[in-house]
mmCIF file of C-alpha atoms and ligand atoms in Angstrom:
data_model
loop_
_atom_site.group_PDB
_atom_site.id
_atom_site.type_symbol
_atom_site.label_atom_id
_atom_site.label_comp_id
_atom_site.label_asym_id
_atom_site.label_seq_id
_atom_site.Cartn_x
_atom_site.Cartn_y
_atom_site.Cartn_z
ATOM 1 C CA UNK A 184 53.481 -4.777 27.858
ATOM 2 C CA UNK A 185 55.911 -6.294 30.473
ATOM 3 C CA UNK A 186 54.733 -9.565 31.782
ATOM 4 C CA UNK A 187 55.557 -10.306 35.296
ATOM 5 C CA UNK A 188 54.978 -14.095 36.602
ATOM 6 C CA UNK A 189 56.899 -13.460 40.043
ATOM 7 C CA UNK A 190 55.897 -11.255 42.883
ATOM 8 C CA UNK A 191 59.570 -9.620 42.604
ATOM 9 C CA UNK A 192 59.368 -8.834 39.041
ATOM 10 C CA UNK A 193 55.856 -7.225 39.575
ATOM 11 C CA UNK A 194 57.145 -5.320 42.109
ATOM 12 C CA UNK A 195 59.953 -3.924 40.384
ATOM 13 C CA UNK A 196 58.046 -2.698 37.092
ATOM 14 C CA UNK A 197 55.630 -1.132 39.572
ATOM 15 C CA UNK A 198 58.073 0.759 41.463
ATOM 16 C CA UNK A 199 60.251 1.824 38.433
ATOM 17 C CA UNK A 200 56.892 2.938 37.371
ATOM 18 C CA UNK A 201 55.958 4.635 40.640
ATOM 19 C CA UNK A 202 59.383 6.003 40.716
ATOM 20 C CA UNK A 203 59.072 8.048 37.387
ATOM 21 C CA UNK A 204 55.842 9.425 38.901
ATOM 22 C CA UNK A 205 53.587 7.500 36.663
ATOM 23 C CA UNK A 206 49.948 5.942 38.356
ATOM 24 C CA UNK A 207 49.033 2.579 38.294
ATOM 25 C CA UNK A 208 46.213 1.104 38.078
ATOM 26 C CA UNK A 209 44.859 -2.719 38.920
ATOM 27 C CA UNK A 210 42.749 -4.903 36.608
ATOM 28 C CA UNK A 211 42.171 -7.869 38.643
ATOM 29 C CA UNK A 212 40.849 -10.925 36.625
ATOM 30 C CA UNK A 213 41.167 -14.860 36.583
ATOM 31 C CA UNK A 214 41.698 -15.022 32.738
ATOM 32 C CA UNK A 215 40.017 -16.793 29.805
ATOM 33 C CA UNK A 216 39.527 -12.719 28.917
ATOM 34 C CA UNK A 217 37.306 -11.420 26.718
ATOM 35 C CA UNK A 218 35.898 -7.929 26.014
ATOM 36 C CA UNK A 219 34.346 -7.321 29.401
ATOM 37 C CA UNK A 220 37.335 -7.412 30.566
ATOM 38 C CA UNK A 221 39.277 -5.369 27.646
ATOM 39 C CA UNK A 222 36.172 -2.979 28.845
ATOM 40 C CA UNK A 223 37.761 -2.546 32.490
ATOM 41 C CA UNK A 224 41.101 -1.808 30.743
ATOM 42 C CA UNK A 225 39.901 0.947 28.798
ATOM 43 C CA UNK A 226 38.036 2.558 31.641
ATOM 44 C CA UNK A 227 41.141 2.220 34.173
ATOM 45 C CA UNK A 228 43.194 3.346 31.410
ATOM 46 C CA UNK A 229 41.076 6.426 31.442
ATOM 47 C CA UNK A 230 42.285 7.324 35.049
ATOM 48 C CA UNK A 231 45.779 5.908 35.449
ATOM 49 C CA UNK A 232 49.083 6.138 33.643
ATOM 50 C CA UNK A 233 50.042 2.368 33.677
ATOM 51 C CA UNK A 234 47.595 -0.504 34.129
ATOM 52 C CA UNK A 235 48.315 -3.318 35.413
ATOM 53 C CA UNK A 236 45.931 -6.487 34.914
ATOM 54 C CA UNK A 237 46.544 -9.571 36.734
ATOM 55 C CA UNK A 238 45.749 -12.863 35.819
ATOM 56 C CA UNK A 239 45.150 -15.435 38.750
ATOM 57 C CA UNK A 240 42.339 -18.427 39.202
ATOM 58 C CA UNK A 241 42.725 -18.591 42.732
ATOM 59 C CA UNK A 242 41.875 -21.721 43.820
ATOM 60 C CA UNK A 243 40.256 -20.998 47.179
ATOM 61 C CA UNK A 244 37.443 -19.047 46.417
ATOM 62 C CA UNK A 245 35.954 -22.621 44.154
ATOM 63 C CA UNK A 246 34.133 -24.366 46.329
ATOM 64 C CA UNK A 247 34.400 -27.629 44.198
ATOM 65 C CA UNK A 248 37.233 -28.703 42.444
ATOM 66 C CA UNK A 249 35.344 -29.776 39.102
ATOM 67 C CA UNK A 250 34.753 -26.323 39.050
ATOM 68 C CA UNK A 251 38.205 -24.898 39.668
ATOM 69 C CA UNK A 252 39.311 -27.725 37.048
ATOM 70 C CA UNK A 253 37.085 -26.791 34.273
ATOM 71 C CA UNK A 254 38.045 -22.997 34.739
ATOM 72 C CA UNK A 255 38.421 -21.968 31.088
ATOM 73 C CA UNK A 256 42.420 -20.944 30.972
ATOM 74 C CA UNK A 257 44.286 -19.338 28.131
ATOM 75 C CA UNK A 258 47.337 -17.354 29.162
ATOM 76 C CA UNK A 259 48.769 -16.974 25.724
ATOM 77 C CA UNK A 260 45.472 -15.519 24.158
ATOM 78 C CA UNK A 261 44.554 -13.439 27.270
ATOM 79 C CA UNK A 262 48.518 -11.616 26.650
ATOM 80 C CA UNK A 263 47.564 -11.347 22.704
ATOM 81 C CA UNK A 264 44.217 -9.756 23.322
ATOM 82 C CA UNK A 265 45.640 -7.362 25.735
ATOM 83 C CA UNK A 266 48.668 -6.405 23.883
ATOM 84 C CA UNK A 267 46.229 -5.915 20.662
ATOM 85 C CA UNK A 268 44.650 -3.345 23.076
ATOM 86 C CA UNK A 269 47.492 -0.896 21.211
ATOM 87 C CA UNK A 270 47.108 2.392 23.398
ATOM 88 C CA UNK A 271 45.599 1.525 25.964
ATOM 89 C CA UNK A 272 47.425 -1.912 26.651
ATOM 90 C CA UNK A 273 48.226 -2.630 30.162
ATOM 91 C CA UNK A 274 52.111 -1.614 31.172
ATOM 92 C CA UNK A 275 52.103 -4.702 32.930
ATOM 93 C CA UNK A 276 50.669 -8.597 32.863
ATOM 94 C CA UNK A 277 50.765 -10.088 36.066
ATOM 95 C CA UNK A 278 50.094 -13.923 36.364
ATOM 96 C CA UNK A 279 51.777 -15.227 38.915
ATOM 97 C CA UNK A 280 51.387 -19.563 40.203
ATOM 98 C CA UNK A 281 49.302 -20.417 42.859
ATOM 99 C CA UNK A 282 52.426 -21.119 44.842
ATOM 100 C CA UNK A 283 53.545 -17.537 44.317
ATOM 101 C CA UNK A 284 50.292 -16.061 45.903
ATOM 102 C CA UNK A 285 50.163 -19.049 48.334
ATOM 103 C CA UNK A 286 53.895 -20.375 49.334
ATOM 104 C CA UNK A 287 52.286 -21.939 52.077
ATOM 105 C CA UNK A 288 48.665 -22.799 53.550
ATOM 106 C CA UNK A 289 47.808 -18.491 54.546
ATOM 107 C CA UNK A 290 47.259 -17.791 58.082
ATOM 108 C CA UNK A 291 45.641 -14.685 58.372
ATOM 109 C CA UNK A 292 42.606 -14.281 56.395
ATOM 110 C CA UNK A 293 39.692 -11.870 55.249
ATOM 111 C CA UNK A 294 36.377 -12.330 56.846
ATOM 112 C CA UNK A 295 33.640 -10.596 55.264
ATOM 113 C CA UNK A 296 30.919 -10.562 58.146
ATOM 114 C CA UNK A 297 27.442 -10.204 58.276
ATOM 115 C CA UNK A 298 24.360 -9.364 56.317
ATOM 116 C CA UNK A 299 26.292 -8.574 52.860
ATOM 117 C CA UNK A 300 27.277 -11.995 52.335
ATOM 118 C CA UNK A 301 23.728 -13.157 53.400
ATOM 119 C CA UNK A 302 22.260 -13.735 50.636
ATOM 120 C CA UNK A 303 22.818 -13.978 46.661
ATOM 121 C CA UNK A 304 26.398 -16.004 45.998
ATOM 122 C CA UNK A 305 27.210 -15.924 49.591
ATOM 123 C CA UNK A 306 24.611 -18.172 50.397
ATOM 124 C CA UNK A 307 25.518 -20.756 47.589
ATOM 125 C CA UNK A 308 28.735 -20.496 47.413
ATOM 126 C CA UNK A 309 30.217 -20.604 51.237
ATOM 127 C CA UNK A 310 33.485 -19.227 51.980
ATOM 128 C CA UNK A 311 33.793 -17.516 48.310
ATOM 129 C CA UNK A 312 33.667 -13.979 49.268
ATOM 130 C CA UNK A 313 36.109 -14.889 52.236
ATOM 131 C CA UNK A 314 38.098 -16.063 49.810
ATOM 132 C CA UNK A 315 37.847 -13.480 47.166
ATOM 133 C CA UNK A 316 38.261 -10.842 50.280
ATOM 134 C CA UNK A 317 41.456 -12.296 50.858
ATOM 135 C CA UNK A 318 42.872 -12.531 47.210
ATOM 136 C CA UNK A 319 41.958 -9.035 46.259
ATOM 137 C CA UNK A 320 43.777 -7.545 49.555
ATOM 138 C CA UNK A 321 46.527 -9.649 48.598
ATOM 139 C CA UNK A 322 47.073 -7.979 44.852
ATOM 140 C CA UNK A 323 46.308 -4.525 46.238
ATOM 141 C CA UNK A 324 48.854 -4.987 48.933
ATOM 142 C CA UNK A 325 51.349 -5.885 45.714
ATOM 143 C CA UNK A 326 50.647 -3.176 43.075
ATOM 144 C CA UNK A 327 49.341 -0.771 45.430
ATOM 145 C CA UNK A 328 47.292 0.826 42.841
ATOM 146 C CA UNK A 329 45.424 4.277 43.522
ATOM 147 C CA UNK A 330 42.275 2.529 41.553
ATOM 148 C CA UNK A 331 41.260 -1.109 41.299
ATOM 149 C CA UNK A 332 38.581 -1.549 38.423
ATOM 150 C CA UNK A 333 36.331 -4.804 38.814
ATOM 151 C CA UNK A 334 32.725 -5.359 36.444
ATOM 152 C CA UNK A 335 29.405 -5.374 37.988
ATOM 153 C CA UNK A 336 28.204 -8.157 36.701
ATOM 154 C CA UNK A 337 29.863 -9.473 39.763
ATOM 155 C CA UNK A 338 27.297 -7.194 41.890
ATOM 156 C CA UNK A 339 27.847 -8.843 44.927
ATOM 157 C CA UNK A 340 31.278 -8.836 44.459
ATOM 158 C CA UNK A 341 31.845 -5.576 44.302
ATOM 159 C CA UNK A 342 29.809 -4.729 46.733
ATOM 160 C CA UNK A 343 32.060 -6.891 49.543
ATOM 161 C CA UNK A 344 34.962 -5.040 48.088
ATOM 162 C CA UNK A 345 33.460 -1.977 48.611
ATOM 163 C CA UNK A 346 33.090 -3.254 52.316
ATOM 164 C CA UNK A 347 36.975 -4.372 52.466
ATOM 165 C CA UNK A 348 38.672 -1.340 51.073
ATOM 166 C CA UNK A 349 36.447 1.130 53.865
ATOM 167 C CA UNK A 350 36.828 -1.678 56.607
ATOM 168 C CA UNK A 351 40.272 -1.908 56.062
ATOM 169 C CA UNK A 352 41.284 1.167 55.066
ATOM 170 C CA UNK A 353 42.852 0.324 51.955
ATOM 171 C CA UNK A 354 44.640 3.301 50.185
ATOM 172 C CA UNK A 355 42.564 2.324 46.812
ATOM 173 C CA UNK A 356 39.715 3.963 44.541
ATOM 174 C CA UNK A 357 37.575 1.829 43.228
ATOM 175 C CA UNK A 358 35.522 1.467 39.754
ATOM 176 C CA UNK A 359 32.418 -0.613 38.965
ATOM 177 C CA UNK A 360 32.209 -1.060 35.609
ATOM 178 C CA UNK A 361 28.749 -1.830 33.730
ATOM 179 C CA UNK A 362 28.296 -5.209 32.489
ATOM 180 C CA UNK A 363 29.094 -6.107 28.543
ATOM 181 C CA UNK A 364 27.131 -7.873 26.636
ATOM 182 C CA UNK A 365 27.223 -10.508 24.099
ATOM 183 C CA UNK A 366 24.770 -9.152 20.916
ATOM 184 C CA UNK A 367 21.565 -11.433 22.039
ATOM 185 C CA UNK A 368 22.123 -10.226 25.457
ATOM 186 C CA UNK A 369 23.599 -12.786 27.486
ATOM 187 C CA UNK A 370 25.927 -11.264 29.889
ATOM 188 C CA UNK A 371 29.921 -11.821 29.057
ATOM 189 C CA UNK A 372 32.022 -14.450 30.939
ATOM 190 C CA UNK A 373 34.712 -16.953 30.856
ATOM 191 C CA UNK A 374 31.961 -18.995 31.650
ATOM 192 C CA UNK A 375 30.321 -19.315 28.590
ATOM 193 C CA UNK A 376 32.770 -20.568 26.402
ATOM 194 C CA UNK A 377 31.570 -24.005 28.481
ATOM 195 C CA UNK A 378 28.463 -24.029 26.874
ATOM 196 C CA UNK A 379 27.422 -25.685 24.152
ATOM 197 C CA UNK A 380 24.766 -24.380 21.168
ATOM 198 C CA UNK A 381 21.944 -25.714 23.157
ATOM 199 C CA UNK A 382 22.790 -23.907 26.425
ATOM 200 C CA UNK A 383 23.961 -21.082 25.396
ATOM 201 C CA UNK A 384 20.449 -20.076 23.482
ATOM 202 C CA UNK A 385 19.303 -21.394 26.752
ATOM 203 C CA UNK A 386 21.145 -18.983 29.090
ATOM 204 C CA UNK A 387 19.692 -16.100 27.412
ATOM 205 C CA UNK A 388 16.625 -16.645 29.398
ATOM 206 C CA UNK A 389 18.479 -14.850 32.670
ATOM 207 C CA UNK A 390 19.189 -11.648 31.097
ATOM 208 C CA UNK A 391 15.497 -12.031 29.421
ATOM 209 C CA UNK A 392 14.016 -12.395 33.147
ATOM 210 C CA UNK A 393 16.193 -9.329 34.140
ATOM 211 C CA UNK A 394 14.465 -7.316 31.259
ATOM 212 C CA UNK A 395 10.645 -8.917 32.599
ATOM 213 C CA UNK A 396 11.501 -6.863 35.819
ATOM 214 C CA UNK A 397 12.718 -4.020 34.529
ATOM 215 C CA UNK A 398 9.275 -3.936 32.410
ATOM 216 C CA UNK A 399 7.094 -3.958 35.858
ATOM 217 C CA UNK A 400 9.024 -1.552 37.296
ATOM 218 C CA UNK A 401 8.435 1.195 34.268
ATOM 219 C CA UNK A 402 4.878 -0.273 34.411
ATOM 220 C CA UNK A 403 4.805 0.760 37.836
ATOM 221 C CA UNK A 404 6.407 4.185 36.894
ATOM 222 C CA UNK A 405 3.958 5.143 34.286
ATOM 223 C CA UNK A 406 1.228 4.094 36.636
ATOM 224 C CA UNK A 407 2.482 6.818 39.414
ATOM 225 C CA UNK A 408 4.401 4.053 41.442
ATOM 226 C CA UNK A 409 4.869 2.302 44.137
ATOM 227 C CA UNK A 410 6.816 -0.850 42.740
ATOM 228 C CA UNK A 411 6.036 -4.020 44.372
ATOM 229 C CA UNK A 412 9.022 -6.333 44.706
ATOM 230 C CA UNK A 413 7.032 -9.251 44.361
ATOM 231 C CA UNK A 414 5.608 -8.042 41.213
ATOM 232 C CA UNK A 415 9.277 -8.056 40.284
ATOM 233 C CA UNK A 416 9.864 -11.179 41.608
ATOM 234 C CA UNK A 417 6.936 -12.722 39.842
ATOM 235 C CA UNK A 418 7.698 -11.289 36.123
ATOM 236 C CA UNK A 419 11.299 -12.611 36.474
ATOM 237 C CA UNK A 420 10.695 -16.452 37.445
ATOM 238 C CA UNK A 421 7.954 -16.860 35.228
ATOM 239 C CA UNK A 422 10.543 -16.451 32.389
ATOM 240 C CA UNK A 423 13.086 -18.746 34.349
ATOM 241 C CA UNK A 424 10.076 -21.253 35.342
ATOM 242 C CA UNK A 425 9.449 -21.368 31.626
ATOM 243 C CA UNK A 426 13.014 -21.647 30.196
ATOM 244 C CA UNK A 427 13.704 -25.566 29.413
ATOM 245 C CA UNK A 428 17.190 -26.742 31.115
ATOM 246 C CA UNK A 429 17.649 -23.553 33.059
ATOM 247 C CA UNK A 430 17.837 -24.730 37.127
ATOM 248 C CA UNK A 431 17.503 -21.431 39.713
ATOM 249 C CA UNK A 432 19.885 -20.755 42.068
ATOM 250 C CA UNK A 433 18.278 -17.923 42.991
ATOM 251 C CA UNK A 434 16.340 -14.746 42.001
ATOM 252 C CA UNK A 435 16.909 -11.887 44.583
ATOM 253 C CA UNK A 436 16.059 -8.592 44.816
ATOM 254 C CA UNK A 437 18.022 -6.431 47.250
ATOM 255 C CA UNK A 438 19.138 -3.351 48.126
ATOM 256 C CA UNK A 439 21.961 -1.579 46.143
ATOM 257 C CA UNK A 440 24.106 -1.010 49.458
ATOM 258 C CA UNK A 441 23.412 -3.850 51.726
ATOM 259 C CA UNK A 442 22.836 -6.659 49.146
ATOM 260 C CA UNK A 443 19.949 -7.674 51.462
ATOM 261 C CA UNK A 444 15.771 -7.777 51.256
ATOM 262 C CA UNK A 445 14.194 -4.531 51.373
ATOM 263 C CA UNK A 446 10.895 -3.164 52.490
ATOM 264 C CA UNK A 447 8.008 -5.565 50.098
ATOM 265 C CA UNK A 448 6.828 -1.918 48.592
ATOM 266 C CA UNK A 449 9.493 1.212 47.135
ATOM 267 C CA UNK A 450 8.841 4.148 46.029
ATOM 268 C CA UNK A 451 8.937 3.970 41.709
ATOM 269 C CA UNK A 452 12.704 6.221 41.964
ATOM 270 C CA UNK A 453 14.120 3.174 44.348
ATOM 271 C CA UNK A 454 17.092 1.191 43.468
ATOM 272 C CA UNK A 455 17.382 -2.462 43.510
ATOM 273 C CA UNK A 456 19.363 -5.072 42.680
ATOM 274 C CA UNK A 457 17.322 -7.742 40.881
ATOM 275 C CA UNK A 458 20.582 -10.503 41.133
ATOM 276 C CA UNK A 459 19.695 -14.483 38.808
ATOM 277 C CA UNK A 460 22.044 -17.288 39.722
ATOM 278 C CA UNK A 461 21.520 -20.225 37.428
ATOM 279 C CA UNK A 462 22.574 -23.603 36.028
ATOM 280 C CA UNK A 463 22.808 -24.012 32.371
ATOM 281 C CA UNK A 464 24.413 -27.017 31.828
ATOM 282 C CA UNK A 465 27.666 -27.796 33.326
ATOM 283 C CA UNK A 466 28.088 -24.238 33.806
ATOM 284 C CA UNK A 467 26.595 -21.621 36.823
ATOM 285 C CA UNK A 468 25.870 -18.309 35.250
ATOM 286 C CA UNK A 469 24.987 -15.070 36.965
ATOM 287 C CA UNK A 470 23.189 -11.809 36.002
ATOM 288 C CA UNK A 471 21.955 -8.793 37.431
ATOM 289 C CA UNK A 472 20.393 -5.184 36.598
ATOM 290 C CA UNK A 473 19.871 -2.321 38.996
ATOM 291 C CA UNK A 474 15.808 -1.388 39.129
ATOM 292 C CA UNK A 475 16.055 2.385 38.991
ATOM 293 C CA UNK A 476 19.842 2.938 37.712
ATOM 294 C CA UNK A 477 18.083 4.824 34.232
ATOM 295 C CA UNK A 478 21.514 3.696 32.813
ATOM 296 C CA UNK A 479 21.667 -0.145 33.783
ATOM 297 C CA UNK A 480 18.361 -0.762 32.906
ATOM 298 C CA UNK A 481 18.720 1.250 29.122
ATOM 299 C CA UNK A 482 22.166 -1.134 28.484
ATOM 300 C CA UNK A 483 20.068 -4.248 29.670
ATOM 301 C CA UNK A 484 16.654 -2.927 27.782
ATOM 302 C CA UNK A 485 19.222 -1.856 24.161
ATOM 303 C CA UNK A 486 21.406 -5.132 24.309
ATOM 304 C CA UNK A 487 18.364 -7.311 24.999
ATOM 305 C CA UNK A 488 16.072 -6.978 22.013
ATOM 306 C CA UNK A 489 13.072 -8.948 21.621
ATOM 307 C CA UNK A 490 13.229 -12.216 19.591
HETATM 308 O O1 PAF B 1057 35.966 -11.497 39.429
HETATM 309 C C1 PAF B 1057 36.987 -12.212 39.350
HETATM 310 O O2 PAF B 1057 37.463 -12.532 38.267
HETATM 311 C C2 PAF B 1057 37.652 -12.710 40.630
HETATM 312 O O3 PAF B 1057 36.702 -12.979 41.613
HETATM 313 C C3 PAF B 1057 38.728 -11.755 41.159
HETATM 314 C C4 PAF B 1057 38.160 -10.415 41.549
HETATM 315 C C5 PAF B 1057 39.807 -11.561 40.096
HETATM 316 C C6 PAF B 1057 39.384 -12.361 42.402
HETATM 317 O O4 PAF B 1057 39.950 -13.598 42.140
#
């Protein structure tokens, strides 16, 4: 694994790469990496010749500094997990300084418009998926990779980048990868390692509302259907009402595609997005399944057994 800090050296292992007619592939993360993120490896190993994963916590798309600050950060164990990956080890470590990506205060900007960034994160977190837009461009326009792999746990996320790559016509496949889970459930992320004993038995109650929707949905299945969302809705926040130190961002329920409200009743074969936002402590934590994805909701249903 070559590890790149500079833009320069980045672009010369990708091109001497490129040049020997091997693809590349992009692993974008912010560090602190565990095995969700080995998990995005693997799969973009399984398309491309050479990955590439880069590790940047860029600063603009925190919204408060005591969160940027407290960003977990661990550049030497992130390179010794991914070189331990053996095969399927990325080619290339990128982890450039902020002054790298950002020499000086940027100009031109991505704007992510309308009703995608409605709701969910984009409500809370203003200026995030802007910022995130802009980032993700930024390494694409770098490694030029034919496929950028990102998790789903980050739903929204994806779903904005999604929106960038066809608004912009960026030359870029891209790969959502299902969400990895810890063995009680609780959804993998850098985050967590900033809870303590208490919370993090406590956080387990967003994947557990996740799995009180799924259960009215198959409800509503075996019963012939429709699926009411506020049935949904209802299951969900009576396990977050009922969690002790849990505080709601919010519980949503949206639409695969345009990450906003749908119609109050869908048909029992509908897709969803049943999205959690939540305080745990210090930390915000986030969670999602997708309502009538048979393969989300068995990874939720198997990885959250009942206690
Ligand atoms: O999901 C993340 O870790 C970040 O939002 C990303 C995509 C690396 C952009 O900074």
């Amino acid at each position: 694994m070559e590890e790149a800090n500079t833009i320069a050296a980045l672009r010369g292992h990708v091109a001497a790469r490129r040049a020997s007619g091997r693809s590349i592939g992009l692993v974008p993360t912010m560090g602190a990496l565990h095995e969700g993120h080995l998990e995005l490896v693997r799969r973009c190993a399984e398309h491309v010749d050479d990955v590439v994963v880069s590790v940047f916590v860029n600063p603009t798309q925190f919204e408060r500094a005591e969160d940027l600050a407290a960003y977990p950060r661990d550049p030497d164990h992130d390179a010794s997990m991914l070189r331990a990956l053996g095969d399927t080890a990325p080619a290339v470590l990128f982890a450039p300084s902020v002054d790298e990506i950002y020499p000086a205060q940027p100009r031109v900007t991505v704007a992510v418009q309308g009703g995608l960034i409605e709701g969910l994160c984009g409500a809370s977190r203003p200026g995030h998926f802007d910022a995130v837009a802009t980032v993700v461009t930024k390494l694409v326009n770098l490694v030029q990779p034919s496929l950028a792999v990102f998790g789903r746990k980050d739903r929204q996320q994806l779903q904005v980048i999604r929106q960038v790559v066809a608004d912009l016509n960026l030359p870029v496949g891209l790969l959502g990868v299902p969400t990895v889970r810890e063995q009680d459930g609780v959804a993998m992320s850098s985050r967590n390692r900033r809870l303590d004993a208490e919370q993090r038995g406590r956080a387990r109650a967003l994947c557990r509302s996740l799995v009180a929707a799924v259960d009215v949905a198959h409800a509503a299945r075996e019963a012939g259907g429709p699926i009411a969302v506020a049935d949904l809705r209802a299951a969900a926040m009576e396990v977050l009402d009922a969690a002790p130190g849990v505080v709601v961002d919010y519980l949503d329920i949206v639409e695969p595609d345009s990450m906003q409200p749908g119609e109050p009743e869908v048909a029992s074969d509908a897709r969803l997005v049943v999205a959690v936002a939540a305080e745990v402590g210090p930390v915000r934590l986030i969670d999602n399944v997708e309502v009538g994805d048979p393969d989300d909701e068995d990874a939720l249903l198997r990885a959250v057994a009942p206690i």
